[in-house]
PDB file of C-alpha atoms in Angstrom:
ATOM      1  CA  MET G 200     129.451 140.449 110.599  1.00  0.00           C
ATOM      2  CA  ARG G 201     132.553 137.441 110.421  1.00  0.00           C
ATOM      3  CA  ASN G 202     130.437 135.851 112.868  1.00  0.00           C
ATOM      4  CA  LEU G 203     127.009 135.701 110.612  1.00  0.00           C
ATOM      5  CA  LEU G 204     129.040 134.435 107.572  1.00  0.00           C
ATOM      6  CA  ASN G 205     130.691 131.852 109.780  1.00  0.00           C
ATOM      7  CA  PRO G 206     129.346 127.969 108.128  1.00  0.00           C
ATOM      8  CA  GLU G 207     129.264 126.641 111.422  1.00  0.00           C
ATOM      9  CA  GLY G 208     127.513 129.616 113.369  1.00  0.00           C
ATOM     10  CA  LYS G 209     123.988 129.335 114.828  1.00  0.00           C
ATOM     11  CA  VAL G 210     122.427 131.686 111.633  1.00  0.00           C
ATOM     12  CA  MET G 211     124.191 130.225 108.953  1.00  0.00           C
ATOM     13  CA  LEU G 212     123.057 126.825 110.551  1.00  0.00           C
ATOM     14  CA  PHE G 213     119.416 127.915 110.883  1.00  0.00           C
ATOM     15  CA  PHE G 214     119.372 129.126 107.238  1.00  0.00           C
ATOM     16  CA  THR G 215     120.716 125.260 106.205  1.00  0.00           C
ATOM     17  CA  ARG G 216     118.378 123.417 108.277  1.00  0.00           C
ATOM     18  CA  LEU G 217     115.828 125.851 106.642  1.00  0.00           C
ATOM     19  CA  ALA G 218     116.800 124.883 103.094  1.00  0.00           C
ATOM     20  CA  TYR G 219     116.851 121.343 104.053  1.00  0.00           C
ATOM     21  CA  SER G 220     113.225 121.279 104.974  1.00  0.00           C
ATOM     22  CA  ALA G 221     112.203 123.119 101.663  1.00  0.00           C
ATOM     23  CA  TYR G 222     114.331 120.712  99.557  1.00  0.00           C
ATOM     24  CA  LEU G 223     113.281 117.798 101.710  1.00  0.00           C
ATOM     25  CA  ASN G 224     109.276 119.093 101.396  1.00  0.00           C
ATOM     26  CA  ALA G 225     109.907 118.541  97.731  1.00  0.00           C
ATOM     27  CA  LEU G 226     111.036 115.141  98.016  1.00  0.00           C
ATOM     28  CA  TRP G 227     108.591 114.098  99.936  1.00  0.00           C
ATOM     29  CA  LEU G 228     105.865 115.556  97.901  1.00  0.00           C
ATOM     30  CA  LEU G 229     107.072 114.264  94.673  1.00  0.00           C
ATOM     31  CA  CYS G 230     107.028 110.616  95.927  1.00  0.00           C
ATOM     32  CA  CYS G 231     103.877 111.368  97.547  1.00  0.00           C
ATOM     33  CA  LEU G 232     102.229 111.928  94.485  1.00  0.00           C
ATOM     34  CA  PRO G 233     101.034 108.396  93.542  1.00  0.00           C
ATOM     35  CA  VAL G 234      98.790 108.310  97.177  1.00  0.00           C
ATOM     36  CA  ILE G 235      99.819 104.797  97.516  1.00  0.00           C
ATOM     37  CA  THR G 236     103.432 104.924  98.418  1.00  0.00           C
ATOM     38  CA  ALA G 237     102.838 108.669 100.770  1.00  0.00           C
ATOM     39  CA  GLY G 238     103.495 106.226 103.903  1.00  0.00           C
ATOM     40  CA  ALA G 239     107.187 105.084 101.934  1.00  0.00           C
ATOM     41  CA  SER G 240     107.576 108.925 101.347  1.00  0.00           C
ATOM     42  CA  THR G 241     106.906 110.125 104.991  1.00  0.00           C
ATOM     43  CA  THR G 242     109.190 106.824 106.367  1.00  0.00           C
ATOM     44  CA  ALA G 243     112.019 108.633 104.080  1.00  0.00           C
ATOM     45  CA  LEU G 244     111.652 111.643 105.100  1.00  0.00           C
ATOM     46  CA  PHE G 245     111.574 110.893 108.965  1.00  0.00           C
ATOM     47  CA  TYR G 246     115.183 108.679 108.455  1.00  0.00           C
ATOM     48  CA  VAL G 247     116.870 112.076 106.935  1.00  0.00           C
ATOM     49  CA  THR G 248     115.504 115.149 109.484  1.00  0.00           C
ATOM     50  CA  LEU G 249     116.370 112.353 112.371  1.00  0.00           C
ATOM     51  CA  LYS G 250     119.884 112.054 111.354  1.00  0.00           C
ATOM     52  CA  VAL G 251     120.008 116.008 110.548  1.00  0.00           C
ATOM     53  CA  ALA G 252     118.363 116.102 114.222  1.00  0.00           C
ATOM     54  CA  LYS G 253     121.719 114.663 115.001  1.00  0.00           C
ATOM     55  CA  ASN G 254     123.840 116.312 112.620  1.00  0.00           C
ATOM     56  CA  GLU G 255     124.676 112.968 110.684  1.00  0.00           C
ATOM     57  CA  GLU G 256     122.766 114.177 107.345  1.00  0.00           C
ATOM     58  CA  GLY G 257     125.496 113.246 104.764  1.00  0.00           C
ATOM     59  CA  ASN G 258     124.418 112.853 101.780  1.00  0.00           C
ATOM     60  CA  ILE G 259     120.172 113.471 101.928  1.00  0.00           C
ATOM     61  CA  THR G 260     119.225 112.522  98.754  1.00  0.00           C
ATOM     62  CA  GLY G 261     120.687 109.513  98.592  1.00  0.00           C
ATOM     63  CA  ALA G 262     119.794 108.914 102.080  1.00  0.00           C
ATOM     64  CA  PHE G 263     116.192 109.910 101.257  1.00  0.00           C
ATOM     65  CA  PHE G 264     116.052 107.210  98.317  1.00  0.00           C
ATOM     66  CA  ARG G 265     117.269 104.340 100.526  1.00  0.00           C
ATOM     67  CA  ALA G 266     114.911 104.612 102.943  1.00  0.00           C
ATOM     68  CA  PHE G 267     111.935 104.721 100.568  1.00  0.00           C
ATOM     69  CA  ARG G 268     112.835 101.496  99.175  1.00  0.00           C
ATOM     70  CA  ARG G 269     114.011  99.483 102.162  1.00  0.00           C
ATOM     71  CA  ASN G 270     111.028 100.504 104.026  1.00  0.00           C
ATOM     72  CA  PHE G 271     108.117 100.447 100.887  1.00  0.00           C
ATOM     73  CA  ARG G 272     106.554  97.438 101.682  1.00  0.00           C
ATOM     74  CA  LYS G 273     106.058  97.783 105.176  1.00  0.00           C
ATOM     75  CA  ALA G 274     104.820 101.566 105.374  1.00  0.00           C
ATOM     76  CA  THR G 275     102.910 101.028 102.312  1.00  0.00           C
ATOM     77  CA  ALA G 276     101.006  98.939 104.503  1.00  0.00           C
ATOM     78  CA  ILE G 277     100.622 100.616 107.291  1.00  0.00           C
ATOM     79  CA  TRP G 278      99.784 103.627 105.000  1.00  0.00           C
ATOM     80  CA  LEU G 279      96.948 101.564 103.648  1.00  0.00           C
ATOM     81  CA  ILE G 280      95.519 100.662 106.987  1.00  0.00           C
ATOM     82  CA  LEU G 281      95.649 104.699 107.979  1.00  0.00           C
ATOM     83  CA  LEU G 282      94.131 105.686 104.911  1.00  0.00           C
ATOM     84  CA  ILE G 283      91.406 103.334 105.091  1.00  0.00           C
ATOM     85  CA  SER G 284      90.815 104.223 109.003  1.00  0.00           C
ATOM     86  CA  GLY G 285      91.109 107.887 108.260  1.00  0.00           C
ATOM     87  CA  ILE G 286      88.420 108.214 105.768  1.00  0.00           C
ATOM     88  CA  ILE G 287      85.713 105.389 107.803  1.00  0.00           C
ATOM     89  CA  LEU G 288      86.653 108.031 111.152  1.00  0.00           C
ATOM     90  CA  ALA G 289      86.150 111.309 108.605  1.00  0.00           C
ATOM     91  CA  LEU G 290      82.774 109.542 107.858  1.00  0.00           C
ATOM     92  CA  ASP G 291      81.512 108.811 111.074  1.00  0.00           C
ATOM     93  CA  GLY G 292      82.483 112.109 112.196  1.00  0.00           C
ATOM     94  CA  TYR G 293      80.412 113.514 109.169  1.00  0.00           C
ATOM     95  CA  VAL G 294      77.312 111.427 110.042  1.00  0.00           C
ATOM     96  CA  LEU G 295      77.894 112.293 113.826  1.00  0.00           C
ATOM     97  CA  TYR G 296      77.710 116.016 113.302  1.00  0.00           C
ATOM     98  CA  HIS G 297      75.035 116.029 111.301  1.00  0.00           C
ATOM     99  CA  MET G 298      72.466 113.731 113.316  1.00  0.00           C
ATOM    100  CA  ARG G 299      73.017 115.582 116.775  1.00  0.00           C
ATOM    101  CA  PHE G 300      70.877 114.023 119.514  1.00  0.00           C
ATOM    102  CA  GLU G 301      70.151 115.496 122.658  1.00  0.00           C
ATOM    103  CA  ASN G 302      70.277 112.582 124.216  1.00  0.00           C
ATOM    104  CA  ILE G 303      72.966 110.026 126.339  1.00  0.00           C
ATOM    105  CA  PHE G 304      73.496 107.757 123.263  1.00  0.00           C
ATOM    106  CA  TRP G 305      74.349 110.350 120.641  1.00  0.00           C
ATOM    107  CA  THR G 306      76.949 111.475 123.882  1.00  0.00           C
ATOM    108  CA  VAL G 307      78.581 108.305 124.484  1.00  0.00           C
ATOM    109  CA  VAL G 308      79.216 107.184 120.557  1.00  0.00           C
ATOM    110  CA  SER G 309      80.649 110.995 120.166  1.00  0.00           C
ATOM    111  CA  ALA G 310      82.864 110.540 123.189  1.00  0.00           C
ATOM    112  CA  VAL G 311      84.204 107.205 121.945  1.00  0.00           C
ATOM    113  CA  PHE G 312      84.692 108.585 118.327  1.00  0.00           C
ATOM    114  CA  LEU G 313      86.882 111.398 119.900  1.00  0.00           C
ATOM    115  CA  VAL G 314      89.139 108.815 121.695  1.00  0.00           C
ATOM    116  CA  ALA G 315      89.087 106.945 118.667  1.00  0.00           C
ATOM    117  CA  ALA G 316      90.089 110.352 116.405  1.00  0.00           C
ATOM    118  CA  VAL G 317      92.640 110.805 119.478  1.00  0.00           C
ATOM    119  CA  ALA G 318      94.516 107.847 118.611  1.00  0.00           C
ATOM    120  CA  TYR G 319      94.385 108.381 114.868  1.00  0.00           C
ATOM    121  CA  ALA G 320      96.369 111.606 115.294  1.00  0.00           C
ATOM    122  CA  ILE G 321      99.221 109.710 117.873  1.00  0.00           C
ATOM    123  CA  ILE G 322      99.397 107.019 115.216  1.00  0.00           C
ATOM    124  CA  LEU G 323      99.822 109.134 112.955  1.00  0.00           C
ATOM    125  CA  MET G 324     102.492 111.328 114.097  1.00  0.00           C
ATOM    126  CA  TYR G 325     104.639 108.572 115.685  1.00  0.00           C
ATOM    127  CA  ILE G 326     104.269 105.582 113.357  1.00  0.00           C
ATOM    128  CA  PHE G 327     106.624 106.943 110.677  1.00  0.00           C
ATOM    129  CA  PRO G 328     109.190 108.162 112.682  1.00  0.00           C
ATOM    130  CA  LEU G 329     109.491 104.894 114.705  1.00  0.00           C
ATOM    131  CA  LEU G 330     109.486 102.819 111.254  1.00  0.00           C
ATOM    132  CA  ALA G 331     112.372 105.252 110.125  1.00  0.00           C
ATOM    133  CA  ARG G 332     114.458 103.891 113.217  1.00  0.00           C
ATOM    134  CA  PHE G 333     113.299 100.207 114.512  1.00  0.00           C
ATOM    135  CA  GLU G 334     112.606  97.156 112.682  1.00  0.00           C
ATOM    136  CA  ASN G 335     108.868  95.770 114.270  1.00  0.00           C
ATOM    137  CA  THR G 336     105.776  94.101 112.964  1.00  0.00           C
ATOM    138  CA  LEU G 337     103.024  96.242 112.186  1.00  0.00           C
ATOM    139  CA  LYS G 338     101.110  95.124 115.463  1.00  0.00           C
ATOM    140  CA  ALA G 339     104.006  96.348 117.606  1.00  0.00           C
ATOM    141  CA  MET G 340     104.369  99.408 115.378  1.00  0.00           C
ATOM    142  CA  PHE G 341     100.867 100.408 115.800  1.00  0.00           C
ATOM    143  CA  LEU G 342     100.889  99.789 119.682  1.00  0.00           C
ATOM    144  CA  ASN G 343     104.162 101.278 120.117  1.00  0.00           C
ATOM    145  CA  SER G 344     103.422 104.396 118.732  1.00  0.00           C
ATOM    146  CA  ILE G 345      99.838 104.933 120.730  1.00  0.00           C
ATOM    147  CA  MET G 346     102.232 104.238 124.301  1.00  0.00           C
ATOM    148  CA  LEU G 347     105.156 106.579 123.267  1.00  0.00           C
ATOM    149  CA  GLY G 348     102.194 109.394 122.585  1.00  0.00           C
ATOM    150  CA  MET G 349     100.408 108.786 125.932  1.00  0.00           C
ATOM    151  CA  ARG G 350     103.833 108.501 127.998  1.00  0.00           C
ATOM    152  CA  PHE G 351     105.263 111.552 126.183  1.00  0.00           C
ATOM    153  CA  LEU G 352     102.434 113.939 126.320  1.00  0.00           C
ATOM    154  CA  LEU G 353     104.156 116.903 126.199  1.00  0.00           C
ATOM    155  CA  CYS G 354     105.965 115.694 123.183  1.00  0.00           C
ATOM    156  CA  THR G 355     102.862 114.866 121.658  1.00  0.00           C
ATOM    157  CA  ALA G 356     101.444 118.273 122.124  1.00  0.00           C
ATOM    158  CA  ALA G 357     104.340 120.157 121.188  1.00  0.00           C
ATOM    159  CA  MET G 358     104.242 118.125 117.622  1.00  0.00           C
ATOM    160  CA  ALA G 359     100.293 118.540 117.052  1.00  0.00           C
ATOM    161  CA  PHE G 360     101.239 122.178 117.596  1.00  0.00           C
ATOM    162  CA  ILE G 361     103.461 122.109 114.795  1.00  0.00           C
ATOM    163  CA  TYR G 362     100.927 120.863 112.464  1.00  0.00           C
ATOM    164  CA  PHE G 363      98.429 123.152 113.476  1.00  0.00           C
ATOM    165  CA  ALA G 364     100.612 126.325 112.976  1.00  0.00           C
ATOM    166  CA  MET G 365     101.952 124.781 109.776  1.00  0.00           C
ATOM    167  CA  ALA G 366      98.298 124.453 108.350  1.00  0.00           C
ATOM    168  CA  PHE G 367      96.952 127.310 110.063  1.00  0.00           C
ATOM    169  CA  THR G 368      99.973 129.815 108.607  1.00  0.00           C
ATOM    170  CA  VAL G 369      99.581 128.035 104.987  1.00  0.00           C
ATOM    171  CA  ILE G 370      96.243 128.562 104.788  1.00  0.00           C
ATOM    172  CA  ASN G 371      95.244 131.545 106.601  1.00  0.00           C
ATOM    173  CA  LEU G 372      98.731 133.872 106.840  1.00  0.00           C
ATOM    174  CA  PHE G 373     101.524 133.019 103.996  1.00  0.00           C
ATOM    175  CA  THR G 374     100.622 130.444 101.771  1.00  0.00           C
ATOM    176  CA  PRO G 375     103.898 130.487 100.073  1.00  0.00           C
ATOM    177  CA  ALA G 376     104.818 128.737 103.348  1.00  0.00           C
ATOM    178  CA  VAL G 377     103.831 125.457 102.115  1.00  0.00           C
ATOM    179  CA  ILE G 378     106.975 124.762 100.176  1.00  0.00           C
ATOM    180  CA  PHE G 379     108.200 124.008 103.626  1.00  0.00           C
ATOM    181  CA  GLY G 380     105.086 122.353 104.457  1.00  0.00           C
ATOM    182  CA  GLU G 381     105.621 118.599 106.241  1.00  0.00           C
ATOM    183  CA  GLY G 382     109.865 118.790 105.603  1.00  0.00           C
ATOM    184  CA  LEU G 383     109.900 121.490 108.309  1.00  0.00           C
ATOM    185  CA  CYS G 384     107.190 120.025 110.024  1.00  0.00           C
ATOM    186  CA  ALA G 385     109.242 116.207 110.363  1.00  0.00           C
ATOM    187  CA  LEU G 386     112.582 118.522 110.990  1.00  0.00           C
ATOM    188  CA  LEU G 387     111.361 119.911 114.083  1.00  0.00           C
ATOM    189  CA  CYS G 388     109.395 116.949 115.341  1.00  0.00           C
ATOM    190  CA  SER G 389     112.304 114.892 114.452  1.00  0.00           C
ATOM    191  CA  HIS G 390     114.347 117.515 117.199  1.00  0.00           C
ATOM    192  CA  LEU G 391     111.287 116.550 119.728  1.00  0.00           C
ATOM    193  CA  LEU G 392     111.540 113.031 118.966  1.00  0.00           C
ATOM    194  CA  SER G 393     115.422 112.669 119.067  1.00  0.00           C
ATOM    195  CA  ASN G 394     116.074 111.954 122.825  1.00  0.00           C
ATOM    196  CA  ILE G 395     112.745 109.727 122.964  1.00  0.00           C
ATOM    197  CA  LEU G 396     113.880 107.373 120.246  1.00  0.00           C
ATOM    198  CA  LEU G 397     117.274 107.447 121.585  1.00  0.00           C
ATOM    199  CA  LEU G 398     115.825 106.025 125.045  1.00  0.00           C
ATOM    200  CA  CYS G 399     113.624 103.480 122.741  1.00  0.00           C
ATOM    201  CA  GLU G 400     117.304 102.342 120.978  1.00  0.00           C
ATOM    202  CA  GLU G 401     118.611 102.202 124.733  1.00  0.00           C
ATOM    203  CA  LYS G 402     115.739  99.690 125.857  1.00  0.00           C
ATOM    204  CA  ALA G 403     116.426  97.670 122.713  1.00  0.00           C
ATOM    205  CA  LYS G 404     120.029  97.338 123.129  1.00  0.00           C
ATOM    206  CA  ILE G 405     119.642  96.226 126.811  1.00  0.00           C
ATOM    207  CA  ALA G 406     116.996  93.565 125.718  1.00  0.00           C
ATOM    208  CA  GLU G 407     119.464  92.134 122.987  1.00  0.00           C
ATOM    209  CA  ASN G 408     122.013  92.363 125.481  1.00  0.00           C
ATOM    210  CA  GLY G 409     119.661  89.880 128.066  1.00  0.00           C
ATOM    211  CA  GLU G 410     118.841  87.583 125.170  1.00  0.00           C
ATOM    212  CA  SER G 411     122.591  87.448 124.223  1.00  0.00           C
ATOM    213  CA  GLY G 412     124.295  86.328 127.128  1.00  0.00           C
ATOM    214  CA  ASN G 413     125.323  90.395 127.498  1.00  0.00           C
ATOM    215  CA  HIS G 414     127.256  90.454 124.232  1.00  0.00           C
ATOM    216  CA  PRO G 415     127.815  94.041 123.342  1.00  0.00           C
ATOM    217  CA  PRO G 416     124.900  94.732 120.581  1.00  0.00           C
ATOM    218  CA  VAL G 417     125.894  95.382 117.165  1.00  0.00           C
ATOM    219  CA  GLU G 418     125.645  99.074 116.035  1.00  0.00           C
ATOM    220  CA  ARG G 419     123.311  98.966 113.300  1.00  0.00           C
ATOM    221  CA  GLN G 420     120.687 101.821 111.602  1.00  0.00           C
ATOM    222  CA  LYS G 421     117.805 100.457 113.000  1.00  0.00           C
ATOM    223  CA  GLY G 422     116.821  98.274 116.456  1.00  0.00           C
ATOM    224  CA  GLU G 423     113.751  96.614 117.958  1.00  0.00           C
ATOM    225  CA  PHE G 424     111.919  97.119 121.351  1.00  0.00           C
TER     226      PHE G 424
END
């Protein structure tokens, strides 16, 4: 019983993480309310959950809003691109579904649509965690998201399963689980992404060493790769 109540034990750590996910989900939802701010809110969420995954959370409220302000402009630009692209994809999918033809043209167009939809989903899962940890151009962010998603397919599949499982649970099994929602998904995905992003940071440091005459890199919250 004493071990169960140990603040540093696995049981208490589990419940602490669960409480973090509910609190962060509330912050995320609050900052997503204007819709246009959803990108900055998601970036801030991943900034904190990536720290939690490394046991470096500190003041999670302050960290969330600092990341929200710092990444607002770039995250909003990315979100608007994704939002418009998502609407176009949804309309295309609707048209393809309701205009089925038994010919090669429809089959080819459907295949292209599926490839585009998968690429969109990969970018959606990876780009905000990348923005939370790295400084780069918008073009590089999109390209890096696709590259990482394709390179680490097992991680990509696991992240997709986490989001699907949460949506299925909320819709079909236990609606109150929505209080954990994106907060829990982001925390679980951050644990999966932690080592991958660490590899990216090491690659960034190697690149910096090569460009600066092999001097030790200056430690910073964001890197570039």
